[in-house]
Short mmCIF file of N, CA and C in Angstrom, two decimals:
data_model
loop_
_atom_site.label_atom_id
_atom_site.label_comp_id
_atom_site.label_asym_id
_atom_site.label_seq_id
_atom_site.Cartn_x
_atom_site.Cartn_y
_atom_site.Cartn_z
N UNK E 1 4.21 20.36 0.20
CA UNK E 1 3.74 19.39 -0.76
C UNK E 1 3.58 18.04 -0.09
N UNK E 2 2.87 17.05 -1.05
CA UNK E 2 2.52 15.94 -0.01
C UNK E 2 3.68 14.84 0.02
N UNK E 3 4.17 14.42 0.62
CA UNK E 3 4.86 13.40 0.72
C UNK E 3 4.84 11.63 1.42
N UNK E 4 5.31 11.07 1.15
CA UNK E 4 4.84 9.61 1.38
C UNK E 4 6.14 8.92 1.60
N UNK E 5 6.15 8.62 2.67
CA UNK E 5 7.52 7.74 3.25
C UNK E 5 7.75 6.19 3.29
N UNK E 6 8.19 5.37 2.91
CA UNK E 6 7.35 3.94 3.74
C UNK E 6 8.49 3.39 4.24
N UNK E 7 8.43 2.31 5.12
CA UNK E 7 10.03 1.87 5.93
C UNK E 7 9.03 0.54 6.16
N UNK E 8 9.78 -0.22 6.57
CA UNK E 8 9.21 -1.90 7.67
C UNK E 8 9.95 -2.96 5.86
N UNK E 9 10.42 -2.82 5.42
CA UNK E 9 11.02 -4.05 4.01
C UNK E 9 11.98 -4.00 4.93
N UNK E 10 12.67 -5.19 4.17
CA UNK E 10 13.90 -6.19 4.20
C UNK E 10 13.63 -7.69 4.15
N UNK E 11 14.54 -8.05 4.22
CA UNK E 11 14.31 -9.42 3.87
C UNK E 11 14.15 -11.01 5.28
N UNK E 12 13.30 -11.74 4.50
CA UNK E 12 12.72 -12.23 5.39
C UNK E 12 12.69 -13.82 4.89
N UNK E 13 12.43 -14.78 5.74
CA UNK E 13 12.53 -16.46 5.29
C UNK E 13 10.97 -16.59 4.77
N UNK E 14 10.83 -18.00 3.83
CA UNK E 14 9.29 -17.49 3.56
C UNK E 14 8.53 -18.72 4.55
N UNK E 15 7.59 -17.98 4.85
CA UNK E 15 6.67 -17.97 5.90
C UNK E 15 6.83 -17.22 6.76
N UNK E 16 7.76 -16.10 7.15
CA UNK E 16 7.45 -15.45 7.81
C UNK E 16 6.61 -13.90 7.91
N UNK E 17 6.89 -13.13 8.46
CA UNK E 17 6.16 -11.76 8.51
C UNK E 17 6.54 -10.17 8.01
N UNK E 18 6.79 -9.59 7.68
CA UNK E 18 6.53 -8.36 7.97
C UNK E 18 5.26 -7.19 8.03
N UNK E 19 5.86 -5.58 8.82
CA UNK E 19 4.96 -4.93 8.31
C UNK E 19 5.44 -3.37 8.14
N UNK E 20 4.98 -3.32 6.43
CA UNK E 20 5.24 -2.01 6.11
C UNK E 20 4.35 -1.00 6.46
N UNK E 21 5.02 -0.07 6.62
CA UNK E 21 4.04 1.45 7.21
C UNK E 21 4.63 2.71 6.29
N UNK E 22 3.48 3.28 5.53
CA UNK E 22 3.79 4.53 5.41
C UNK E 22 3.03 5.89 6.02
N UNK E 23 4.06 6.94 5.73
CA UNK E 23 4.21 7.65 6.40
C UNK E 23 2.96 8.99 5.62
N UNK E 24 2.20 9.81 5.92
CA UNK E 24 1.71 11.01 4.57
C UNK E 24 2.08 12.14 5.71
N UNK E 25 2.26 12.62 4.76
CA UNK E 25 2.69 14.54 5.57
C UNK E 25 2.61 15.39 4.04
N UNK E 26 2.69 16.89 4.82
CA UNK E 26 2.11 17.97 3.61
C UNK E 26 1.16 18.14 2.83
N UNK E 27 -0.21 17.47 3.80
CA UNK E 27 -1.68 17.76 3.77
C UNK E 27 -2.14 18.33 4.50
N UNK E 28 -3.23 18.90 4.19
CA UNK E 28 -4.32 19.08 5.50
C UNK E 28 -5.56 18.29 5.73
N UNK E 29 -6.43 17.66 4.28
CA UNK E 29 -7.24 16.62 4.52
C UNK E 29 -7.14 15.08 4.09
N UNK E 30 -7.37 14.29 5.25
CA UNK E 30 -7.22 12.61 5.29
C UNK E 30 -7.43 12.04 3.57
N UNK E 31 -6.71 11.49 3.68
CA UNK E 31 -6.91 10.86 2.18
C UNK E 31 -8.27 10.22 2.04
N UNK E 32 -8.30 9.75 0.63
CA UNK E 32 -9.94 9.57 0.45
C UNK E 32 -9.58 7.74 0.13
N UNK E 33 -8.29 7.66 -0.65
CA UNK E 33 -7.89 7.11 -1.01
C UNK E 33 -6.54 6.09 -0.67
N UNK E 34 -6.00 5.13 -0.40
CA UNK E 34 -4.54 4.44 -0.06
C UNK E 34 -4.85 3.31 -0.81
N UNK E 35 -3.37 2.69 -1.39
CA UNK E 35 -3.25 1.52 -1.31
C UNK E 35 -1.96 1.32 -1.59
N UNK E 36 -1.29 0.13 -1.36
CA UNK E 36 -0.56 -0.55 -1.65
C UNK E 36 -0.31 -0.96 -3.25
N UNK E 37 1.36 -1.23 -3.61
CA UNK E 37 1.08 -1.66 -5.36
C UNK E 37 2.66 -2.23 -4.44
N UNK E 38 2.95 -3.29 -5.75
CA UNK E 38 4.65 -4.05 -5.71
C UNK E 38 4.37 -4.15 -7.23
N UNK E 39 6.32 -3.83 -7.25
CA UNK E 39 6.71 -4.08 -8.60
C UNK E 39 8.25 -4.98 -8.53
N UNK E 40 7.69 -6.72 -9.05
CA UNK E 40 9.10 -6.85 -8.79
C UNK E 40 9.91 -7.01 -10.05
N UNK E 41 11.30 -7.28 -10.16
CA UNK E 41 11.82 -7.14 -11.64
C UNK E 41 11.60 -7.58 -12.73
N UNK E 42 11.54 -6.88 -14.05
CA UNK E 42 10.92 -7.34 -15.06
C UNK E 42 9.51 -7.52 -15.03
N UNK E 43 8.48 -7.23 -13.88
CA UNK E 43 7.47 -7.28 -14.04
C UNK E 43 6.51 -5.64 -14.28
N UNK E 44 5.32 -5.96 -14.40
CA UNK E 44 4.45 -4.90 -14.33
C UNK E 44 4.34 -4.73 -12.97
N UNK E 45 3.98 -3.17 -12.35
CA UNK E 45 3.33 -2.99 -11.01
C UNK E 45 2.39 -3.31 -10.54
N UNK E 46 1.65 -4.00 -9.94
CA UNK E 46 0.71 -4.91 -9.56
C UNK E 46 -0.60 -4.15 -7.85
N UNK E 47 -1.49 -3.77 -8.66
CA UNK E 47 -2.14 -3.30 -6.46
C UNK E 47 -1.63 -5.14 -5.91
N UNK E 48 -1.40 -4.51 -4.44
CA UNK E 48 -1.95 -5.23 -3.71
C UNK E 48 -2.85 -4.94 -2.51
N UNK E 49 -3.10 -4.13 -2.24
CA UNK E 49 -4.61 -3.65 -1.44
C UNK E 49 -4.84 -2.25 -1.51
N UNK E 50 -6.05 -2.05 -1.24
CA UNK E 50 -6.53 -0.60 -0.72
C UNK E 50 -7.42 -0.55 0.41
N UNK E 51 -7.57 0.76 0.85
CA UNK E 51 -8.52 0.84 1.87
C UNK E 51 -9.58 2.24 1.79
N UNK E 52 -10.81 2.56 1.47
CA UNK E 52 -11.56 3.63 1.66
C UNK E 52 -11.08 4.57 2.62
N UNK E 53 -11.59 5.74 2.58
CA UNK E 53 -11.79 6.53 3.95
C UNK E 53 -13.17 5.89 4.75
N UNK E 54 -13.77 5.33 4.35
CA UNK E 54 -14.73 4.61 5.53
C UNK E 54 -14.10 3.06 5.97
N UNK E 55 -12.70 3.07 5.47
CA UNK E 55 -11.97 1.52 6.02
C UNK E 55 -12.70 0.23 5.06
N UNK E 56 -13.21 0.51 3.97
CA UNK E 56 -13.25 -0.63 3.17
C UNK E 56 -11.94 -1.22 2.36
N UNK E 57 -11.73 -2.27 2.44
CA UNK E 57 -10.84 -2.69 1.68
C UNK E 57 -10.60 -3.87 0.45
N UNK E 58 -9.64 -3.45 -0.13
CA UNK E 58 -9.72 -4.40 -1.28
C UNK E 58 -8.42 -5.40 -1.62
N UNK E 59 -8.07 -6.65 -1.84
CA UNK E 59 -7.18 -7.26 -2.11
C UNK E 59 -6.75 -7.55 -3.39
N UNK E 60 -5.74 -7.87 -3.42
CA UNK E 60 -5.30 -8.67 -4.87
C UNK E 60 -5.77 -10.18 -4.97
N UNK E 61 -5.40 -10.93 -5.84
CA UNK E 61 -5.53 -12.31 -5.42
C UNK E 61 -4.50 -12.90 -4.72
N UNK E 62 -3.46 -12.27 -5.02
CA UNK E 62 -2.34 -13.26 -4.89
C UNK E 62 -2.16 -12.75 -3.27
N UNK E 63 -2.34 -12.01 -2.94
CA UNK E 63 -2.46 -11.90 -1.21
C UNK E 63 -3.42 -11.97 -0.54
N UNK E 64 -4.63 -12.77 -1.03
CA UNK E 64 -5.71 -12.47 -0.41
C UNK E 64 -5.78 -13.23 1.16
N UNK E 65 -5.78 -13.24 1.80
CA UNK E 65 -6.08 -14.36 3.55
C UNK E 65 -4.41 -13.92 3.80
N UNK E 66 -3.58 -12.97 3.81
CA UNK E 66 -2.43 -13.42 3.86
C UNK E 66 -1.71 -11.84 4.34
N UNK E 67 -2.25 -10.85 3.64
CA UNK E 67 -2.02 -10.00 3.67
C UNK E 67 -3.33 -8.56 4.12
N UNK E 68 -2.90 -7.96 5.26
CA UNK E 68 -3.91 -7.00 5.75
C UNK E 68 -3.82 -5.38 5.58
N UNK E 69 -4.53 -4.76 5.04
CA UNK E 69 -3.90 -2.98 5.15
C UNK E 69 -4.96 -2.39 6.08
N UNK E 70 -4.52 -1.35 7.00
CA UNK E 70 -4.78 -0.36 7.57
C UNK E 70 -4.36 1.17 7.64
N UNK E 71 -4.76 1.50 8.37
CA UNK E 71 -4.66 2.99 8.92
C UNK E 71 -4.91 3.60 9.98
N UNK E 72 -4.46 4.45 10.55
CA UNK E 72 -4.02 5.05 11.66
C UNK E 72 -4.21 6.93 11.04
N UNK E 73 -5.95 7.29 11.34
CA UNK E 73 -5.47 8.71 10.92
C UNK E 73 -5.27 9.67 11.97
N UNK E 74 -5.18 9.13 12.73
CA UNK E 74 -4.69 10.35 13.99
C UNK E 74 -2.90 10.08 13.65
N UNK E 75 -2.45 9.54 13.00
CA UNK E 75 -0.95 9.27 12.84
C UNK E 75 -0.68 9.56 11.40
N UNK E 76 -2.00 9.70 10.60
CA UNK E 76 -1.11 9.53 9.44
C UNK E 76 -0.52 8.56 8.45
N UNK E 77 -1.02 7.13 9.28
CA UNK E 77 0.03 6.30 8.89
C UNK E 77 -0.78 4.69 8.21
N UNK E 78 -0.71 4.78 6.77
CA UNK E 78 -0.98 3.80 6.29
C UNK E 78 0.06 2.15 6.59
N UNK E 79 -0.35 1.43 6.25
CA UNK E 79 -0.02 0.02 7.18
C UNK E 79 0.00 -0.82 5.86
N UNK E 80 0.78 -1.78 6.35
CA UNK E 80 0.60 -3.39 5.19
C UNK E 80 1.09 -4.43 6.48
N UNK E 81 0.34 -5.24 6.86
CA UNK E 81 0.65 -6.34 7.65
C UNK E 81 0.91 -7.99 6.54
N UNK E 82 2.30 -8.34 6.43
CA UNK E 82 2.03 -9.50 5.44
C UNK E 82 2.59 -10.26 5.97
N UNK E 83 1.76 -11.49 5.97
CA UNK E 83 2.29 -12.98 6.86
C UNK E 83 2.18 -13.93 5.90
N UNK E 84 2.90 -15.19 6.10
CA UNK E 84 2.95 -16.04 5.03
C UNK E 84 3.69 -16.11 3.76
N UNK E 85 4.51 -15.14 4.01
CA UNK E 85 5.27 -14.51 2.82
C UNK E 85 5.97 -15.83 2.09
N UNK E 86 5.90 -15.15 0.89
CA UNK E 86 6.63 -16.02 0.16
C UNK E 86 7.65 -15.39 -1.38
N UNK E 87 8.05 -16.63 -1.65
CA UNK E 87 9.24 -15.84 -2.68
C UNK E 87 8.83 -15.01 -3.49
N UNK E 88 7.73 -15.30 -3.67
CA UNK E 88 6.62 -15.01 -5.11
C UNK E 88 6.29 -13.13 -4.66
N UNK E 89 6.69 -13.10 -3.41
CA UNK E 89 6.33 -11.70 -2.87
C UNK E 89 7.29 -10.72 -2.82
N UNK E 90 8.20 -11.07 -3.32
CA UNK E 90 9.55 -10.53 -3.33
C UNK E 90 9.22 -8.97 -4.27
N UNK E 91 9.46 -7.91 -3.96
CA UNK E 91 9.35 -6.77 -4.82
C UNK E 91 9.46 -5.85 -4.15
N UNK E 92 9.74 -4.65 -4.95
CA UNK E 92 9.93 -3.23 -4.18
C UNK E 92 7.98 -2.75 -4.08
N UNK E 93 8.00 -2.33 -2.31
CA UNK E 93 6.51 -2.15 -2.42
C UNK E 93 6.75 -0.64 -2.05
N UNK E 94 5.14 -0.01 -2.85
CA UNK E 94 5.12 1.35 -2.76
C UNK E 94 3.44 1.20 -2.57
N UNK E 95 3.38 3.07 -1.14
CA UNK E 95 2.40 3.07 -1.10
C UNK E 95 2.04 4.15 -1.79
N UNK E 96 0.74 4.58 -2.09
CA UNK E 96 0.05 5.80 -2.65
C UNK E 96 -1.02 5.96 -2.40
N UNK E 97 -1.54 7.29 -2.69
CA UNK E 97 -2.89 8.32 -2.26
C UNK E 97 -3.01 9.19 -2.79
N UNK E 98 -4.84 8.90 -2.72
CA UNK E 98 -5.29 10.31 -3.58
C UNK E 98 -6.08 10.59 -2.55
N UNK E 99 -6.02 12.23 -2.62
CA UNK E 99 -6.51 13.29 -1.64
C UNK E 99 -7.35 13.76 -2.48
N UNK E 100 -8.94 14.28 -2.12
CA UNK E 100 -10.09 14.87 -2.91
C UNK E 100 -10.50 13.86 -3.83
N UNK E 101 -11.43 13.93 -4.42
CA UNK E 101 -12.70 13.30 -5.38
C UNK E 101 -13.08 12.46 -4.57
N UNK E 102 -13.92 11.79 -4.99
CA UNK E 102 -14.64 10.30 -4.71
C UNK E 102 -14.55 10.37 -3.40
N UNK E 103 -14.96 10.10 -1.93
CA UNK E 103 -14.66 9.67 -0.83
C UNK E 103 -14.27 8.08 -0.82
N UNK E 104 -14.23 7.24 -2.02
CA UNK E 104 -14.27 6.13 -1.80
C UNK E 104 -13.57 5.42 -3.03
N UNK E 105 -12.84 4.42 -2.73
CA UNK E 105 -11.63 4.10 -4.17
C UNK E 105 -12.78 3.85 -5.08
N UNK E 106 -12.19 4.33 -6.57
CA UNK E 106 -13.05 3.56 -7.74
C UNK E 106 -12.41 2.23 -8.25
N UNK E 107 -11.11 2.52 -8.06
CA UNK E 107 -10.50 1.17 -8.67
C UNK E 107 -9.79 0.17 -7.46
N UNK E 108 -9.21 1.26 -6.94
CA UNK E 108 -8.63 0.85 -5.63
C UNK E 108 -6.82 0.16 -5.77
N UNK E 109 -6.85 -1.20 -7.02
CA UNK E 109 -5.84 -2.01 -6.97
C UNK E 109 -5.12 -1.35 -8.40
N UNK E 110 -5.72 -0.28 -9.20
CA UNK E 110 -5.53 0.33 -10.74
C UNK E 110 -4.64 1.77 -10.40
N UNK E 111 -3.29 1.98 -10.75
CA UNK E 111 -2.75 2.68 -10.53
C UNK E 111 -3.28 4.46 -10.42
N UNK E 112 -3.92 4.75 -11.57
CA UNK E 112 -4.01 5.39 -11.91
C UNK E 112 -5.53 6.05 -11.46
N UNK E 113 -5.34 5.62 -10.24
CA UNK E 113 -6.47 5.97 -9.09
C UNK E 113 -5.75 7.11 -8.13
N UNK E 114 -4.13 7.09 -7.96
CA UNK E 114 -4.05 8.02 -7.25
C UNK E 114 -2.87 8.63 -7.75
N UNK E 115 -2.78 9.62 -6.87
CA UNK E 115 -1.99 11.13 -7.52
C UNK E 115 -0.66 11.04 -6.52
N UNK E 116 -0.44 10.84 -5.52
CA UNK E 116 0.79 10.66 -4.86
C UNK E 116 1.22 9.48 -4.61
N UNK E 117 2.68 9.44 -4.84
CA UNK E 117 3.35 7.83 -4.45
C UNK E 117 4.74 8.12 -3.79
N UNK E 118 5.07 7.17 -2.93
CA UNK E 118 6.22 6.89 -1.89
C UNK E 118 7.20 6.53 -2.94
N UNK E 119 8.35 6.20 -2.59
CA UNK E 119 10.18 6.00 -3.09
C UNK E 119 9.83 4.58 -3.42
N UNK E 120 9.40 3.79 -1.84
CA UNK E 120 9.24 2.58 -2.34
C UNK E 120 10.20 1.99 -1.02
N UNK E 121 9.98 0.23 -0.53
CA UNK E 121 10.92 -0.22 0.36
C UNK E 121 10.76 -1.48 -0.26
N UNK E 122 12.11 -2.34 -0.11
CA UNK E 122 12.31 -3.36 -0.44
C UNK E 122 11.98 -4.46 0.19
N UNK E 123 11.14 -5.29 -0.16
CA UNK E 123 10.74 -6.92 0.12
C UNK E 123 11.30 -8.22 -0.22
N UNK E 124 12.21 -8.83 0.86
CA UNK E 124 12.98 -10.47 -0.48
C UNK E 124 12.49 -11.13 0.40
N UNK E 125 11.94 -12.55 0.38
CA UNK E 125 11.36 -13.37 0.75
C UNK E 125 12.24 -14.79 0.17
N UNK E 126 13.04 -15.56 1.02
CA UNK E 126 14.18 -16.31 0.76
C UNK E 126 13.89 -17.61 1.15
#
């Protein structure tokens, strides 16, 4: 079955960096679909990026110039590069993917675009 790992959270001063990476295994074809979502407490889950299988991507506002996603499909391995961090960024981030339909996100930052999701890793920005 498919699974989704992500690691690179913890906590960080604001302005500085991290970068989360997740992990996909228990497929056989490249996702069509990734993105990024954070949910921090008491709030709603929020995208904050996606990326096509042709590497288009999409931002939120609130990370836009600040925050980058990629991929690595000879690895498997979806990416979140975030610099500039700030308190306001503080949340548990999770990645997800949908495998088959569309070759290309419809919503991209709208949950309910994809079918698998990660545990989740923690972000505090202090």
């Amino acid at each position: 079955h498919v699974q989704l790992v992500e690691s690179g959270g913890g906590s960080v001063q604001a302005g500085g960096s991290l970068r989360l990476s997740c992990v996909v295994s228990g497929h056989t074809y490249t996702p069509y679909c990734m993105g990024w979502f954070r949910q921090a407490p008491g709030e709603e889950r929020e995208g904050v990026a996606s990326i096509d299988s042709d590497g288009t991507t999409r931002y939120g506002d609130a990370v836009k110039g600040r925050f980058t996603i990629s991929k690595d499909n000879a690895k498997n391995t979806l990416y979140l590069q975030m610099n500039s961090l700030k308190p306001m960024d503080t949340a548990m981030y999770y990645c997800a993917a949908r495998i088959g339909g569309p070759v290309h996100c419809q919503s991209g930052l709208l949950e309910d675009e994809y079918t698998y999701w990660g545990q989740g890793t923690q972000v505090t920005v202090s």
